[in-house]
PDB file of C-alpha atoms in Angstrom:
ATOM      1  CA  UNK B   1     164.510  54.820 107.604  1.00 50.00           C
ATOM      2  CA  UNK B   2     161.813  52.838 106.248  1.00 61.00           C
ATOM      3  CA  UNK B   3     161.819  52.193 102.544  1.00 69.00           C
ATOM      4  CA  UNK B   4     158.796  53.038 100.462  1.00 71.00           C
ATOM      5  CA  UNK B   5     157.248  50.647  98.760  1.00 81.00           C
ATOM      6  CA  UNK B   6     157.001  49.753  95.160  1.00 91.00           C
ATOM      7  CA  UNK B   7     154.997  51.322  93.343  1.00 94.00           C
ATOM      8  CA  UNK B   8     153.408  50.276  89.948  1.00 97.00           C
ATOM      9  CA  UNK B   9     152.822  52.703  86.782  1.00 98.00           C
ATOM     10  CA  UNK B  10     151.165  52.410  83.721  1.00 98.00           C
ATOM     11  CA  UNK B  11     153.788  55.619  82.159  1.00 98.00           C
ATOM     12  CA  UNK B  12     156.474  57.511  83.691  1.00 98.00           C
ATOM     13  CA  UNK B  13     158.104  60.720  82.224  1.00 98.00           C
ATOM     14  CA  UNK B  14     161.474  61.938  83.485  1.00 98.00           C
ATOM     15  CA  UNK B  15     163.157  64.752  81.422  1.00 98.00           C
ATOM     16  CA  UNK B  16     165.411  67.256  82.091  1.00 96.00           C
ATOM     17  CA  UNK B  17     168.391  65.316  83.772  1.00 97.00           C
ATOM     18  CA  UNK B  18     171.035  67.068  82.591  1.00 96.00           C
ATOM     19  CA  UNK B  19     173.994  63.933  83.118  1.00 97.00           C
ATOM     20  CA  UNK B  20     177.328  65.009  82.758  1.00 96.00           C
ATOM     21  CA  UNK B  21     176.794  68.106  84.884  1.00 93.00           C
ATOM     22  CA  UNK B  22     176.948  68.343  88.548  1.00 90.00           C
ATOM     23  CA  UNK B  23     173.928  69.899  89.619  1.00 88.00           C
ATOM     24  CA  UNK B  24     172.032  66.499  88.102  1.00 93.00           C
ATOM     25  CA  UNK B  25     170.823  64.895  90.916  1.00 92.00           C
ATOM     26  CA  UNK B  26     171.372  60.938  89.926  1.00 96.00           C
ATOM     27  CA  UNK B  27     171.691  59.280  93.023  1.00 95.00           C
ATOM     28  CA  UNK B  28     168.051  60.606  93.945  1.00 94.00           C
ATOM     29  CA  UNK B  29     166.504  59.797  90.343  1.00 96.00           C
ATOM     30  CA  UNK B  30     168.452  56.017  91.181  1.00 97.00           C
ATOM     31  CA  UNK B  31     166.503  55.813  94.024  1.00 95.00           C
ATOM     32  CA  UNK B  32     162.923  56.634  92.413  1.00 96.00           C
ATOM     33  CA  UNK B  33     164.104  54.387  89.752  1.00 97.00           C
ATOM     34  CA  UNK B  34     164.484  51.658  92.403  1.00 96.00           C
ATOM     35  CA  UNK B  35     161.147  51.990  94.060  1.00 96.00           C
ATOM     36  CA  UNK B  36     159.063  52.119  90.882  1.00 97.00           C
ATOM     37  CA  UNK B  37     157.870  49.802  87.918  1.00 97.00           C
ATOM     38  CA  UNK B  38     155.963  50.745  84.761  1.00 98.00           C
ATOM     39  CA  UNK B  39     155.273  49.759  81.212  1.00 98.00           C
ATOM     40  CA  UNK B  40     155.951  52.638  79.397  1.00 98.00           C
ATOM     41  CA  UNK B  41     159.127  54.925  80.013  1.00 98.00           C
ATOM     42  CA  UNK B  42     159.536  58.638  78.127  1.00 98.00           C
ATOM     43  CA  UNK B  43     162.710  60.350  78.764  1.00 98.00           C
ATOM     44  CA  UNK B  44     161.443  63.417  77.341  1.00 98.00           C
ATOM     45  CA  UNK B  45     164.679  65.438  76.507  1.00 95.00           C
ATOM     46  CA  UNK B  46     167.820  67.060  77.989  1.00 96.00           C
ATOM     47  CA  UNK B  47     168.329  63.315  79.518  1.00 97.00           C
ATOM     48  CA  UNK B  48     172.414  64.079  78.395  1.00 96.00           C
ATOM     49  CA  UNK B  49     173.931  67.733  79.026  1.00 94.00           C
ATOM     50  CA  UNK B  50     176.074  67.847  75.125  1.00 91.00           C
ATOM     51  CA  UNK B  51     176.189  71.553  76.344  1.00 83.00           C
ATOM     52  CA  UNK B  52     178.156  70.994  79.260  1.00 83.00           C
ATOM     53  CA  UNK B  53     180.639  68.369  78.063  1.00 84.00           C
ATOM     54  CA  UNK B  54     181.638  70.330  75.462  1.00 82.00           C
ATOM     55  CA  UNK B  55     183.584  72.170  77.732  1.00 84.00           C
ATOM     56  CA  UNK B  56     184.841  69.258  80.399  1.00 86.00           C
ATOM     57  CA  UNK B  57     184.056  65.861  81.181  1.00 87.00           C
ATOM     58  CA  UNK B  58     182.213  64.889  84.219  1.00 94.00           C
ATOM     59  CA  UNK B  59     180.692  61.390  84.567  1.00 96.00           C
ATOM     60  CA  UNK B  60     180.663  59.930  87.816  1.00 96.00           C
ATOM     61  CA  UNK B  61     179.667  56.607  88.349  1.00 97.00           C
ATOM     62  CA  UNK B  62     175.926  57.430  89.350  1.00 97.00           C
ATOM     63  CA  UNK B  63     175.361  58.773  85.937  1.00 98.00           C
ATOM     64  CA  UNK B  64     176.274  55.813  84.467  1.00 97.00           C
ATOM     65  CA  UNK B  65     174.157  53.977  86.740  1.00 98.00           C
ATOM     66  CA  UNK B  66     171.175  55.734  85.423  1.00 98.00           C
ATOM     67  CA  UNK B  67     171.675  54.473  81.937  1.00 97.00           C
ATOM     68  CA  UNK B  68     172.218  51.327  82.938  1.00 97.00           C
ATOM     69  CA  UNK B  69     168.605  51.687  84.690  1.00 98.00           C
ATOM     70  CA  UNK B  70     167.354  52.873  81.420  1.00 98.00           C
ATOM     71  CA  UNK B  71     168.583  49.840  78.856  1.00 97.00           C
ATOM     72  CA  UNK B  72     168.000  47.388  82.044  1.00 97.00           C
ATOM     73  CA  UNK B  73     164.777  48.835  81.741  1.00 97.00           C
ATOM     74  CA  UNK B  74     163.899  48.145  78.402  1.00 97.00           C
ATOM     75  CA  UNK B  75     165.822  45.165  77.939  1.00 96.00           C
ATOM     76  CA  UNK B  76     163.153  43.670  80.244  1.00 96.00           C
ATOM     77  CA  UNK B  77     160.299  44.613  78.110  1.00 96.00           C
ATOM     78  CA  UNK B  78     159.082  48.316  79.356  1.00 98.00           C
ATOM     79  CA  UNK B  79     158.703  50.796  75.946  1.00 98.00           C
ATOM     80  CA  UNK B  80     161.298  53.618  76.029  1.00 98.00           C
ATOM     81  CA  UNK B  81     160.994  56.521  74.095  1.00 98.00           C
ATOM     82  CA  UNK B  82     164.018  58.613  74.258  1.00 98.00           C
ATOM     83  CA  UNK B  83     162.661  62.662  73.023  1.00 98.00           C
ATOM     84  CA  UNK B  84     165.704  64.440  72.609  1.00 97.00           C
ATOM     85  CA  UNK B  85     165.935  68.279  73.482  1.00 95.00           C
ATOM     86  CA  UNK B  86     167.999  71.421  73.091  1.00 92.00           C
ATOM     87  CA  UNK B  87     170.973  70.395  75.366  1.00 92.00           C
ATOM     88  CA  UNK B  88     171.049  66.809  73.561  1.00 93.00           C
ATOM     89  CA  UNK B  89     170.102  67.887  70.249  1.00 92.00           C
ATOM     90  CA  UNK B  90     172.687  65.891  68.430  1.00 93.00           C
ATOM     91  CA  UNK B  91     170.729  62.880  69.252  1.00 95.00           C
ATOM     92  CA  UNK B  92     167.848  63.972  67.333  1.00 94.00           C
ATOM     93  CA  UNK B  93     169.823  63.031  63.950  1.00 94.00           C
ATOM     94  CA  UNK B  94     169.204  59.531  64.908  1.00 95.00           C
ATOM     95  CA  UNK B  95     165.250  59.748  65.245  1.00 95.00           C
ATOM     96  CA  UNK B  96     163.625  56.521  64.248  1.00 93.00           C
ATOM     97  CA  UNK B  97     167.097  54.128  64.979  1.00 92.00           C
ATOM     98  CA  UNK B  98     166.972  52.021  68.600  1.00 92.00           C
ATOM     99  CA  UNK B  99     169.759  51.552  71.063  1.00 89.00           C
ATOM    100  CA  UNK B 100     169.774  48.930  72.990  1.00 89.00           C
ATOM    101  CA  UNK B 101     165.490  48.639  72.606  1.00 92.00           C
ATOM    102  CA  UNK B 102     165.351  52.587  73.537  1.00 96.00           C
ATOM    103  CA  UNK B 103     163.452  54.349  70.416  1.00 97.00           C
ATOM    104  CA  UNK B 104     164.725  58.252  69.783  1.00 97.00           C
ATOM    105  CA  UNK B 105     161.545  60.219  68.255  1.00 98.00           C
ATOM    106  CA  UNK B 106     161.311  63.825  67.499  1.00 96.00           C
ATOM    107  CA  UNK B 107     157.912  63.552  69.322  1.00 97.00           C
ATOM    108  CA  UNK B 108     155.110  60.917  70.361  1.00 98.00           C
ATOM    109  CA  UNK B 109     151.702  60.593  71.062  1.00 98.00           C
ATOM    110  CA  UNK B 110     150.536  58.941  74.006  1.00 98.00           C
ATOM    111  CA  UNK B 111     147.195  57.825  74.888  1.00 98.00           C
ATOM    112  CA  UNK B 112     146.149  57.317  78.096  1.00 98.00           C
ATOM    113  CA  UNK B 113     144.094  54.610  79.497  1.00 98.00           C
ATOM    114  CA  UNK B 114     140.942  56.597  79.809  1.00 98.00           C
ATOM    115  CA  UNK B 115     141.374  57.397  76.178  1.00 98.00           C
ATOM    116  CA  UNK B 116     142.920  60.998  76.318  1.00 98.00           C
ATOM    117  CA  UNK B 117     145.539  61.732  73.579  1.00 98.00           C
ATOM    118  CA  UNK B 118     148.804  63.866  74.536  1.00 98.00           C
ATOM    119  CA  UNK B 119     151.666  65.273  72.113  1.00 98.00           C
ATOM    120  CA  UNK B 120     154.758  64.305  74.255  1.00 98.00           C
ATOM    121  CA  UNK B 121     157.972  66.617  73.661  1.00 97.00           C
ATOM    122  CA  UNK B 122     160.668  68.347  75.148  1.00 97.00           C
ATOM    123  CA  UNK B 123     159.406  71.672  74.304  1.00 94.00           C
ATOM    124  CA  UNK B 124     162.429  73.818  73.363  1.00 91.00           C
ATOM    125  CA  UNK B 125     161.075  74.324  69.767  1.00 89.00           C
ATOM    126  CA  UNK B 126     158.742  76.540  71.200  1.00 85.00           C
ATOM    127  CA  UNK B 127     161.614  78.825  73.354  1.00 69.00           C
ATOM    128  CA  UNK B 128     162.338  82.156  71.092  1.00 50.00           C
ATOM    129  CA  UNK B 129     165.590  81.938  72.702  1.00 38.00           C
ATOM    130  CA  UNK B 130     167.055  78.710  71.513  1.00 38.00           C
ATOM    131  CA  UNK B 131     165.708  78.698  68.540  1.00 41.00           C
ATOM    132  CA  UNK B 132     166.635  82.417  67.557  1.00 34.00           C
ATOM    133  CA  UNK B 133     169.371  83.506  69.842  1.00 35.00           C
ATOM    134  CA  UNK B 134     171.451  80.300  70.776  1.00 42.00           C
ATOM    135  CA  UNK B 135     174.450  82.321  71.758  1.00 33.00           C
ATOM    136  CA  UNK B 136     171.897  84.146  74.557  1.00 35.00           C
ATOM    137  CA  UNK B 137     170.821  80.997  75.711  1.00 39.00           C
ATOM    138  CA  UNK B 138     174.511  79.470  75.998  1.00 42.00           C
ATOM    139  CA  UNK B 139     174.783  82.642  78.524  1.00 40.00           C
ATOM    140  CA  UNK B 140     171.397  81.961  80.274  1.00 45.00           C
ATOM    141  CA  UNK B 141     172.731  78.246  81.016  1.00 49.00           C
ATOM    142  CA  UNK B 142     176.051  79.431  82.024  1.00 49.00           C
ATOM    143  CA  UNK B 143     174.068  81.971  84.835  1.00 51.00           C
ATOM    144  CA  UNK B 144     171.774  79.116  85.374  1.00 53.00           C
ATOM    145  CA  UNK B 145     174.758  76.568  86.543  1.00 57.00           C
ATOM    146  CA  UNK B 146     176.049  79.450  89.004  1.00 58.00           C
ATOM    147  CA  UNK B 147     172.651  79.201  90.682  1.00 58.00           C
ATOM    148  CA  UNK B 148     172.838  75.571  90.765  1.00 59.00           C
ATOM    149  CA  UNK B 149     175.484  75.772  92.556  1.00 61.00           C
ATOM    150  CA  UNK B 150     174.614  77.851  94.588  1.00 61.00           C
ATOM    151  CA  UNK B 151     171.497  75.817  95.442  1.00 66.00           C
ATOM    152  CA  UNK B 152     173.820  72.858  96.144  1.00 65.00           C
ATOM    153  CA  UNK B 153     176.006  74.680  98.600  1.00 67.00           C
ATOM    154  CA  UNK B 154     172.657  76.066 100.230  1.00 65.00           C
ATOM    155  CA  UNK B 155     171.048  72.128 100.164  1.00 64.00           C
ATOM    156  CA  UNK B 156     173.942  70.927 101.827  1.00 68.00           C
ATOM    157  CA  UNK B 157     174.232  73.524 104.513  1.00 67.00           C
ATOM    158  CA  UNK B 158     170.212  72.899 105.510  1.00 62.00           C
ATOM    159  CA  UNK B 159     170.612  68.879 104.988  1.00 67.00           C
ATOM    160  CA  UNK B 160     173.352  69.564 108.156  1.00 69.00           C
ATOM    161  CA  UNK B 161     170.428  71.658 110.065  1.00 69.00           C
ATOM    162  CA  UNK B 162     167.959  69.075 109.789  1.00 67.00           C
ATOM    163  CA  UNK B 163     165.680  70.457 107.102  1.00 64.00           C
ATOM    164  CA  UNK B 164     164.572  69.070 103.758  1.00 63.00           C
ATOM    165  CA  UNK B 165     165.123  70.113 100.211  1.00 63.00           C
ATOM    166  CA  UNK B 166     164.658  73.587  98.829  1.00 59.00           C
ATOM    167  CA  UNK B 167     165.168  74.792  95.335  1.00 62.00           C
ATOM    168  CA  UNK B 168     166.811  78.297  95.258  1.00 52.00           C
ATOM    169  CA  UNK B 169     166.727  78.500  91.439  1.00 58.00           C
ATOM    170  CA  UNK B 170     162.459  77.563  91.051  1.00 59.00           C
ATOM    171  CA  UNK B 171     161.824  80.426  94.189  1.00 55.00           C
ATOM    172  CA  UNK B 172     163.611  82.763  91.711  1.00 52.00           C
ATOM    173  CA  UNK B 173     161.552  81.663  89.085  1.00 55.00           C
ATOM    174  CA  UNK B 174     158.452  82.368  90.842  1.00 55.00           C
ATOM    175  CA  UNK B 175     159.990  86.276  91.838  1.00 49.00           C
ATOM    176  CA  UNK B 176     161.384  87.541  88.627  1.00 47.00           C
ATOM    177  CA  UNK B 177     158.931  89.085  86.226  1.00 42.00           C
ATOM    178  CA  UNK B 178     160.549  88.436  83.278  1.00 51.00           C
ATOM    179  CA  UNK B 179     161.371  84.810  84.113  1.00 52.00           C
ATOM    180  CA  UNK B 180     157.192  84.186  85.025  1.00 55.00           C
ATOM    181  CA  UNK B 181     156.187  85.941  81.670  1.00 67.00           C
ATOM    182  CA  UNK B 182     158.760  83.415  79.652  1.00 68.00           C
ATOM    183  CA  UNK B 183     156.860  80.783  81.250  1.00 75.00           C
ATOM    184  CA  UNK B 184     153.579  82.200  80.702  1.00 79.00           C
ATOM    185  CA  UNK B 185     154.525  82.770  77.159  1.00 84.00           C
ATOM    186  CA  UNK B 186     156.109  78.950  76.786  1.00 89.00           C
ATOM    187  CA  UNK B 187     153.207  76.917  78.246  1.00 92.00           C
ATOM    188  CA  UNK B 188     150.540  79.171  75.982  1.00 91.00           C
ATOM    189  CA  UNK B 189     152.887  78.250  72.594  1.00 91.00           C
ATOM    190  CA  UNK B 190     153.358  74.405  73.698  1.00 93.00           C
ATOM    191  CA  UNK B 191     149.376  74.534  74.565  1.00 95.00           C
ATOM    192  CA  UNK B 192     148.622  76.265  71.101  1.00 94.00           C
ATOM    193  CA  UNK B 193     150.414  73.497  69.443  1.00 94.00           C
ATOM    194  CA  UNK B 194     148.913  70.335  71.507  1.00 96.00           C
ATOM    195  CA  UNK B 195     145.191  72.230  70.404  1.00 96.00           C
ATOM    196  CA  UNK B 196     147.002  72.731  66.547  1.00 96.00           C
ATOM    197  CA  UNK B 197     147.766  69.037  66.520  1.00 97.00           C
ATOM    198  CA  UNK B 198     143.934  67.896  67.700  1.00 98.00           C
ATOM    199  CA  UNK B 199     145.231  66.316  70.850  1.00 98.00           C
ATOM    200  CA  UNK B 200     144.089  66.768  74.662  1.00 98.00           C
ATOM    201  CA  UNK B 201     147.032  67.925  75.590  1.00 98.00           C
ATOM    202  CA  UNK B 202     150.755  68.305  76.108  1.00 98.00           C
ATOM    203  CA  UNK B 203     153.080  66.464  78.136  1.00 98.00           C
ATOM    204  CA  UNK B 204     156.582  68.677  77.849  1.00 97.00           C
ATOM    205  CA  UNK B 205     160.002  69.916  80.057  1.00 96.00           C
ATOM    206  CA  UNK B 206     162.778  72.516  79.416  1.00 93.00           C
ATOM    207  CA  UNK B 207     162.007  74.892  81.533  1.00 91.00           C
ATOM    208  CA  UNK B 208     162.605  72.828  85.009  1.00 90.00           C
ATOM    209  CA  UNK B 209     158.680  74.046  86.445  1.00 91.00           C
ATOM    210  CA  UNK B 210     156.546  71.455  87.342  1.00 95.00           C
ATOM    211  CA  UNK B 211     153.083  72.437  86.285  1.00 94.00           C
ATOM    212  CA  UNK B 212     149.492  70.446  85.415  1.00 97.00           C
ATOM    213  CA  UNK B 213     146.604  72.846  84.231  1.00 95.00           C
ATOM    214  CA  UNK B 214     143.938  73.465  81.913  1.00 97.00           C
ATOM    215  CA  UNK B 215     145.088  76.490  79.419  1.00 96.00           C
ATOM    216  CA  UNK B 216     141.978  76.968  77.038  1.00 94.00           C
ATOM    217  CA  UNK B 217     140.771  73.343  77.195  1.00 96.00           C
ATOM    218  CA  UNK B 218     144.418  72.046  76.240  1.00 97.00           C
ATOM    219  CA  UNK B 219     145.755  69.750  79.644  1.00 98.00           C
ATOM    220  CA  UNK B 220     149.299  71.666  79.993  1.00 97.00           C
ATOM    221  CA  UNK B 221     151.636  68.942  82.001  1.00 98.00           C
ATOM    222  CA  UNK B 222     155.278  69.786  82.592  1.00 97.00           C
ATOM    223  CA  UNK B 223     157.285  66.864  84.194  1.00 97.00           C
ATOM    224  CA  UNK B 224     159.842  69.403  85.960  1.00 95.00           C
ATOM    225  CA  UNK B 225     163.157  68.090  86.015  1.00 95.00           C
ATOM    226  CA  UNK B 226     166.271  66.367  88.134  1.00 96.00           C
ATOM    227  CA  UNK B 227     168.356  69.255  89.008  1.00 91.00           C
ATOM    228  CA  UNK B 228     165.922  71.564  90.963  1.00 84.00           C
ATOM    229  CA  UNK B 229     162.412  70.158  91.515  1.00 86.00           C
ATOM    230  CA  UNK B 230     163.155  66.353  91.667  1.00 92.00           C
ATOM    231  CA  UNK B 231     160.013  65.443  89.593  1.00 96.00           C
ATOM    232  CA  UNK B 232     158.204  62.527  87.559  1.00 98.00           C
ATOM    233  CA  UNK B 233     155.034  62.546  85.783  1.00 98.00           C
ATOM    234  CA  UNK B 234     153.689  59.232  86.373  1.00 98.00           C
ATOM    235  CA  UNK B 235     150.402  57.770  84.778  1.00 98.00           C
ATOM    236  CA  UNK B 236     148.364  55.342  86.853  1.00 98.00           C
ATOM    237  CA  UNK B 237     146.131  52.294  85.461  1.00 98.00           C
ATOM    238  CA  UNK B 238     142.910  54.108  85.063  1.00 98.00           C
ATOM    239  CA  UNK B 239     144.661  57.056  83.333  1.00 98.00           C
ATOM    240  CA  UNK B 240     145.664  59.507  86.376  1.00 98.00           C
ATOM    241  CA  UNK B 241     148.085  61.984  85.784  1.00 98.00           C
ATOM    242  CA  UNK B 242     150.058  62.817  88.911  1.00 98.00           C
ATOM    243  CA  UNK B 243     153.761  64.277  89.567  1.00 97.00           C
ATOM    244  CA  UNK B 244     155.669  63.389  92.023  1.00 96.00           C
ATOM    245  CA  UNK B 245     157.992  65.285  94.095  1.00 94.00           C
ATOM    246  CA  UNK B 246     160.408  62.693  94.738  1.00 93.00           C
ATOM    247  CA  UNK B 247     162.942  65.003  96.666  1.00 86.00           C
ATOM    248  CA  UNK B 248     160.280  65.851  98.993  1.00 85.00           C
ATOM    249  CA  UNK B 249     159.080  62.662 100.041  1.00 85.00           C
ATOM    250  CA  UNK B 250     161.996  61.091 100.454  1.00 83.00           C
ATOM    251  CA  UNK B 251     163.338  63.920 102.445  1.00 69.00           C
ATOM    252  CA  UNK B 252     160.247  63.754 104.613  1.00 48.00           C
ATOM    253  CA  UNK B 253     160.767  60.515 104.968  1.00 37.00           C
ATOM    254  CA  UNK B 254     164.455  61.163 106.713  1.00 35.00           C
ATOM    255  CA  UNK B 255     163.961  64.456 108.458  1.00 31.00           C
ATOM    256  CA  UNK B 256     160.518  62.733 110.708  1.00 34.00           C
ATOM    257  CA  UNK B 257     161.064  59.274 110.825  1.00 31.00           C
ATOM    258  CA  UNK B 258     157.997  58.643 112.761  1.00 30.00           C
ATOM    259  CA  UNK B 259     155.710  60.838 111.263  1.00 33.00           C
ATOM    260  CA  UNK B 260     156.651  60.453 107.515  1.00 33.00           C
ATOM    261  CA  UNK B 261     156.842  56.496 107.180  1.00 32.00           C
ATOM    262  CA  UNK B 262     154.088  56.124 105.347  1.00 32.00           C
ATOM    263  CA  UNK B 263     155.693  58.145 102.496  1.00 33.00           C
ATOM    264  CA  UNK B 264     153.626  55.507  99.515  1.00 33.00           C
ATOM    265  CA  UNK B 265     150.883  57.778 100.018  1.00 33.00           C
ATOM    266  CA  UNK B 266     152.363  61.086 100.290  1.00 32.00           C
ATOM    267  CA  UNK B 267     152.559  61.840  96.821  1.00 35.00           C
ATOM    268  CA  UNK B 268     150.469  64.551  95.887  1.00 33.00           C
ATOM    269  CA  UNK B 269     149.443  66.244  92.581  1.00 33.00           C
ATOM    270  CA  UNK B 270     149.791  69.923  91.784  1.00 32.00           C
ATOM    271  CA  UNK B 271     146.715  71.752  90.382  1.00 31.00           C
ATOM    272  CA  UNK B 272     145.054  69.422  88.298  1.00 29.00           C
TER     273      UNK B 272
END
């Protein structure tokens, strides 16, 4: 298989990675980790499932690896902002107090190199659920890890048939009514705050949906997440905002060896 190459970022944002669970897909996000360099790093919540290991302990070596990446990281001089969210909450007590040359903010502003101004967070503040009825969305995750599982078990029977990754949970996303007006309603409240706080936009995760789009003249970016989607927002040297759907190139790249080598340049953007 032939490796792609390294590739060279101004900003990456990764959130949503949910270690301690099982569904987090490490050994994938190790691998993007691997083939990328940048100067800025925002781990922009839910990096840590406190949720989950409240009720057992799972830590295999791969999610240790990724922290590792992370302190490597900024041990060698790249800015990491660690934005905690709803499922690492506890963290957010320490706002303002590094570890091991990783910062933990409530929030950030980042500025682009074209000069464009975005509020970075994790977003749950802005999610009726968890902030109103925590006990329904301790139910919602539990019905959400059954269809992780579920994806898994589906993942592993197509990676036997020869095709690529396919995320069960984000096609039921994009079915259910009620799950495509919470997202509707979440990207309008993140966007309302981005225009409250004079910014250009919002650069946010929690609800595992990859998305870049204008809402009212407010740049809505969603980074996606490491359990379904397999994506990082990346920012280029001239200012570019592009995600990356790691899962799919790299499964590209092993399904069609010899028309997929060239993954570098197979990265594509969603709607801009």
């Amino acid at each position: 298989m032939t490796e792609p190459a390294l590739r060279r970022y101004r900003s990456v944002f990764l959130s949503d990675i949910h270690l301690g669970t099982r569904g987090c897909q490490a050994e994938l996000l190790l691998d993007f980790i691997r083939h990328m360099e940048c100067d800025r790093l925002y781990l922009v919540g839910d990096i840590v499932d406190g949720w989950k290991m409240k009720t057992g302990w799972y830590w295999p070596q791969a999610h240790n690896d990724v922290v590792q990446k992370f302190l490597r990281m900024a041990r060698k001089g790249v800015t990491v902002t660690y934005i905690p969210g709803n499922h690492d909450d506890r963290i957010r007590d320490f706002c303002g107090v590094h570890f091991g040359g990783v910062v933990v903010a409530r929030d950030a502003i980042h500025e682009t190199a074209d000069g464009r101004r975005f509020l970075v967070t994790h977003g749950d503040e802005f999610d009726g659920i968890v902030q109103h009825a925590r006990w329904l969305a301790f139910v919602g995750d539990w019905s959400y890890r059954a269809i992780l599982a579920a994806n898994t078990l589906m993942n592993r029977v197509r990676r036997q048939l020869g095709f690529g990754y396919w995320s069960f949970s984000a096609f039921l996303k994009t079915k259910v009514k009620n799950a495509l007006q919470f997202i509707e309603n979440y990207e309008a409240a993140v966007a309302a705050e981005a225009r409250r706080r004079g910014v250009d936009g919002v650069i946010c995760g929690h609800i595992h949906k990859a998305e870049m789009r204008d809402i009212d003249g407010v740049a809505y970016v969603n980074d996606g997440d490491w359990v379904e989607s397999c994506t990082a927002l990346v920012e280029h040297m001239d200012g570019r905002l592009e995600i990356l759907e790691w899962a799919r190139l790299r499964s590209w790249s092993v399904i069609d060896r010899t028309a997929r080598t060239h993954a570098p340049g197979l990265a594509e953007p969603l709607a801009a």
